[in-house]
Short mmCIF file of C-alpha atoms in Angstrom, two decimals:
data_model
loop_
_atom_site.label_atom_id
_atom_site.label_comp_id
_atom_site.label_asym_id
_atom_site.label_seq_id
_atom_site.Cartn_x
_atom_site.Cartn_y
_atom_site.Cartn_z
CA ASP A 1 0.65 21.29 0.63
CA GLY A 2 2.11 18.51 2.72
CA GLY A 3 2.68 15.19 1.09
CA ILE A 4 5.01 12.65 -0.42
CA THR A 5 6.71 13.33 -3.72
CA GLN A 6 8.15 10.55 -5.82
CA SER A 7 10.26 11.29 -8.85
CA PRO A 8 10.49 10.63 -11.65
CA LYS A 9 7.04 9.33 -12.56
CA TYR A 10 8.54 7.15 -15.31
CA LEU A 11 12.10 5.86 -15.46
CA PHE A 12 13.93 3.68 -17.92
CA ARG A 13 17.13 1.77 -17.31
CA LYS A 14 19.39 -0.39 -19.41
CA GLU A 15 20.29 -3.91 -18.41
CA GLY A 16 23.24 -3.84 -16.03
CA GLN A 17 22.49 -0.28 -14.93
CA ASN A 18 21.65 0.82 -11.40
CA VAL A 19 19.06 3.58 -10.95
CA THR A 20 17.86 5.59 -7.97
CA LEU A 21 14.26 6.51 -7.25
CA SER A 22 13.58 9.61 -5.21
CA CYS A 23 11.11 9.90 -2.32
CA GLU A 24 10.70 13.14 -0.37
CA GLN A 25 8.13 13.96 2.32
CA ASN A 26 7.33 17.21 4.11
CA LEU A 27 4.94 15.66 6.61
CA ASN A 28 7.57 15.47 9.35
CA HIS A 29 7.00 11.72 9.54
CA ASP A 30 9.60 9.57 11.22
CA ALA A 31 8.99 6.31 9.38
CA MET A 32 9.29 5.73 5.65
CA TYR A 33 8.70 2.68 3.47
CA TRP A 34 9.29 1.37 -0.04
CA TYR A 35 6.88 -1.04 -1.68
CA ARG A 36 6.77 -2.76 -5.04
CA GLN A 37 3.32 -3.18 -6.51
CA ASP A 38 3.06 -6.35 -8.57
CA PRO A 39 -0.05 -6.98 -10.68
CA GLY A 40 -2.34 -9.44 -8.94
CA GLN A 41 -0.14 -9.59 -5.84
CA GLY A 42 -0.74 -6.33 -4.06
CA LEU A 43 2.10 -4.43 -2.43
CA ARG A 44 5.21 -6.03 -1.03
CA LEU A 45 7.60 -4.30 1.36
CA ILE A 46 11.15 -3.75 0.11
CA TYR A 47 12.75 -1.66 2.88
CA TYR A 48 11.62 0.51 5.75
CA SER A 49 13.20 3.10 8.00
CA GLN A 50 11.94 4.17 11.40
CA ILE A 51 14.49 6.92 12.02
CA VAL A 52 17.33 8.73 10.29
CA ASN A 53 20.42 6.61 9.63
CA ASP A 54 18.55 3.38 10.29
CA PHE A 55 16.73 1.06 7.90
CA GLN A 56 15.66 -2.56 7.75
CA LYS A 57 15.00 -5.11 5.02
CA GLY A 58 11.44 -5.98 4.16
CA ASP A 59 10.14 -9.07 2.42
CA ILE A 60 11.79 -8.55 -0.99
CA ALA A 61 15.00 -6.58 -0.33
CA GLU A 62 17.28 -8.53 -2.69
CA GLY A 63 18.41 -6.38 -5.60
CA TYR A 64 17.70 -3.11 -3.80
CA SER A 65 19.46 -0.68 -1.47
CA VAL A 66 18.38 2.43 0.46
CA SER A 67 19.75 5.25 2.55
CA ARG A 68 18.19 7.57 5.13
CA GLU A 69 20.54 10.49 5.66
CA LYS A 70 17.73 13.01 6.17
CA LYS A 71 14.32 12.68 7.77
CA GLU A 72 12.61 13.97 4.61
CA SER A 73 14.32 11.71 2.12
CA PHE A 74 14.43 7.93 1.55
CA PRO A 75 15.92 7.12 -1.89
CA LEU A 76 15.75 3.61 -3.31
CA THR A 77 18.45 2.21 -5.61
CA VAL A 78 17.41 -0.58 -7.94
CA THR A 79 20.46 -2.59 -8.88
CA SER A 80 21.12 -4.52 -12.05
CA ALA A 81 20.31 -7.69 -10.12
CA GLN A 82 16.62 -6.82 -10.36
CA LYS A 83 15.40 -8.58 -13.50
CA ASN A 84 11.74 -7.67 -13.86
CA PRO A 85 11.09 -5.75 -17.09
CA THR A 86 8.63 -3.31 -15.56
CA ASP A 87 7.88 -2.53 -11.94
CA PHE A 88 5.82 0.03 -10.07
CA TYR A 89 7.30 1.42 -6.86
CA LEU A 90 5.46 3.20 -4.08
CA CYS A 91 6.96 5.16 -1.22
CA ALA A 92 5.05 5.76 2.01
CA SER A 93 5.51 7.41 5.38
CA SER A 94 3.84 7.33 8.78
CA ILE A 95 3.96 9.05 12.15
CA GLU A 96 5.43 7.49 15.25
CA GLY A 97 2.12 6.95 17.03
CA ALA A 98 0.26 5.42 14.06
CA LYS A 99 2.75 3.50 11.97
CA ASN A 100 0.13 1.35 10.32
CA ILE A 101 -1.63 4.38 8.82
CA GLN A 102 0.62 5.13 5.90
CA TYR A 103 0.57 7.98 3.40
CA PHE A 104 1.64 7.13 -0.12
CA GLY A 105 3.26 8.91 -3.00
CA ALA A 106 1.97 8.60 -6.57
CA GLY A 107 4.59 6.05 -7.56
CA THR A 108 7.41 5.55 -10.07
CA ARG A 109 7.14 3.11 -12.95
CA LEU A 110 10.52 1.62 -13.84
CA SER A 111 11.09 -0.16 -17.12
CA VAL A 112 14.11 -2.02 -18.49
CA LEU A 113 15.04 -1.16 -22.07
CA GLY B 1 2.49 -15.80 8.42
CA ASP B 2 -0.07 -13.06 7.89
CA SER B 3 -2.05 -13.02 4.66
CA VAL B 4 -4.99 -11.21 3.08
CA THR B 5 -7.21 -12.59 0.34
CA GLN B 6 -9.53 -10.42 -1.71
CA MET B 7 -12.20 -11.42 -4.16
CA GLU B 8 -11.06 -11.76 -7.74
CA GLY B 9 -11.67 -8.79 -9.98
CA PRO B 10 -12.26 -6.82 -11.96
CA VAL B 11 -15.68 -5.75 -10.75
CA THR B 12 -17.88 -3.79 -13.15
CA LEU B 13 -21.06 -2.09 -11.95
CA SER B 14 -23.57 0.44 -13.12
CA GLU B 15 -23.93 3.70 -11.24
CA GLU B 16 -26.11 3.42 -8.11
CA ALA B 17 -25.55 -0.35 -7.83
CA PHE B 18 -24.65 -2.00 -4.53
CA LEU B 19 -21.00 -2.90 -4.03
CA THR B 20 -19.41 -5.69 -2.02
CA ILE B 21 -15.72 -6.55 -2.18
CA ASN B 22 -14.87 -9.55 -0.05
CA CYS B 23 -11.77 -9.68 2.11
CA THR B 24 -10.63 -12.44 4.45
CA TYR B 25 -7.45 -12.62 6.46
CA THR B 26 -5.13 -14.91 8.36
CA ALA B 27 -3.15 -13.42 11.21
CA THR B 28 -1.75 -14.16 14.63
CA GLY B 29 -3.36 -12.29 17.47
CA TYR B 30 -5.63 -9.31 16.94
CA PRO B 31 -4.70 -7.35 13.85
CA SER B 32 -5.96 -3.96 12.76
CA LEU B 33 -7.73 -4.01 9.40
CA PHE B 34 -7.74 -1.41 6.62
CA TRP B 35 -9.13 -0.62 3.22
CA TYR B 36 -6.94 1.52 0.98
CA VAL B 37 -8.04 2.97 -2.38
CA GLN B 38 -5.87 3.81 -5.38
CA TYR B 39 -7.39 6.17 -7.92
CA PRO B 40 -5.95 6.14 -11.45
CA GLY B 41 -2.44 7.60 -11.58
CA GLU B 42 -2.23 8.12 -7.83
CA GLY B 43 -0.80 6.44 -4.76
CA LEU B 44 -2.86 4.64 -2.13
CA GLN B 45 -5.12 6.50 0.30
CA LEU B 46 -6.54 5.15 3.51
CA LEU B 47 -10.30 4.70 3.03
CA LEU B 48 -11.30 3.25 6.40
CA LYS B 49 -10.03 1.15 9.26
CA ALA B 50 -11.10 -0.97 12.22
CA THR B 51 -8.90 -1.90 15.14
CA LYS B 52 -10.91 -4.50 17.05
CA ALA B 53 -13.60 -7.10 16.59
CA ASP B 54 -17.08 -5.79 15.70
CA ASP B 55 -15.73 -2.31 14.93
CA LYS B 56 -17.25 -0.73 11.83
CA GLY B 57 -15.09 1.56 9.75
CA SER B 58 -16.83 4.02 7.45
CA ASN B 59 -15.92 6.83 5.08
CA LYS B 60 -17.37 8.38 1.89
CA GLY B 61 -20.36 6.02 2.03
CA PHE B 62 -18.16 2.92 2.28
CA GLU B 63 -18.39 0.60 5.27
CA ALA B 64 -16.61 -2.50 6.53
CA THR B 65 -17.12 -4.47 9.75
CA TYR B 66 -14.34 -6.37 11.52
CA ARG B 67 -15.69 -9.94 11.88
CA LYS B 68 -13.34 -12.02 13.97
CA GLU B 69 -15.50 -15.15 13.86
CA THR B 70 -15.28 -15.27 10.06
CA THR B 71 -11.89 -13.47 9.81
CA SER B 72 -13.43 -11.07 7.31
CA PHE B 73 -13.55 -7.35 6.55
CA HIS B 74 -15.81 -6.99 3.53
CA LEU B 75 -16.15 -3.57 1.91
CA GLU B 76 -19.67 -2.35 1.05
CA LYS B 77 -21.29 0.70 -0.46
CA GLY B 78 -25.00 1.09 -1.05
CA SER B 79 -24.85 3.19 -4.22
CA VAL B 80 -21.63 3.51 -6.21
CA GLN B 81 -20.69 6.45 -8.40
CA VAL B 82 -18.47 6.70 -11.47
CA SER B 83 -15.94 8.53 -9.29
CA ASP B 84 -15.56 5.38 -7.16
CA SER B 85 -13.75 3.64 -10.02
CA ALA B 86 -10.39 2.67 -8.55
CA VAL B 87 -8.35 -0.22 -7.19
CA TYR B 88 -9.27 -1.25 -3.64
CA PHE B 89 -6.79 -2.97 -1.31
CA CYS B 90 -7.59 -4.75 1.90
CA ALA B 91 -4.72 -4.79 4.40
CA LEU B 92 -3.88 -5.81 7.93
CA SER B 93 -1.37 -4.74 10.51
CA SER B 94 -0.34 -7.21 13.17
CA ASN B 95 1.86 -6.80 16.22
CA ALA B 96 2.61 -10.51 16.34
CA GLY B 97 6.23 -11.34 17.10
CA GLY B 98 6.83 -7.90 18.51
CA THR B 99 6.78 -6.11 15.17
CA SER B 100 6.08 -2.45 15.75
CA TYR B 101 7.25 -0.77 12.60
CA GLY B 102 3.82 -0.59 11.00
CA LYS B 103 4.13 -3.61 8.74
CA LEU B 104 1.12 -3.78 6.44
CA THR B 105 0.17 -6.97 4.65
CA PHE B 106 -1.88 -6.22 1.53
CA GLY B 107 -4.33 -8.22 -0.50
CA GLN B 108 -3.89 -8.39 -4.24
CA GLY B 109 -6.26 -5.51 -4.97
CA THR B 110 -9.65 -5.43 -6.70
CA ILE B 111 -10.26 -3.23 -9.71
CA LEU B 112 -13.66 -1.54 -9.63
CA THR B 113 -15.13 0.12 -12.72
CA VAL B 114 -18.43 1.97 -12.47
CA HIS B 115 -20.29 2.86 -15.66
CA PRO B 116 -22.81 5.72 -15.95
#
């Protein structure tokens, strides 16, 4: 089945530790996105990538980094600068001709120990 | 900038009740409007969309009409089921300022719980 796979589903990190969240898609989509879902605030865009080897900051990029070395993969690194105790991250992708129709993964919940 | 405001939740209904979730927006130009749904433990799925004024999006018994005069896109369903329990997000996509990367601006989400 085609879709977007995020792993792991739950992740714990220690203060001062960087962690990387995985996002893989087999939909052959060009564009990929990372969002953080904050309770009561909806989704906010962290980074997006329209093509391989290119990515742009979204609205809340501070404390995060990404790479896009392959079309199928768009990993997100959460650095120690990110202070929230628990966050829920969603990855999405879209096709070139309909970028505002996005397909989402099931999410990763990241907690600080 | 663009913004989306949804009615405060959570919303609790009995099965077969009528559902309305209000959504209003602020945007430059002529945005496209969306409703996404997030079932428990899953990511978001596109429920319906409308791309111009007076368009009606519909899917799975849900409907929403793009009202430019009131800048609204309210979600309705005539008879809800337990399986409709989920979080519903209103969103818009605007091409203002030449953005073309599919930027979606989301509302805060409304939790719907339907009891048998």
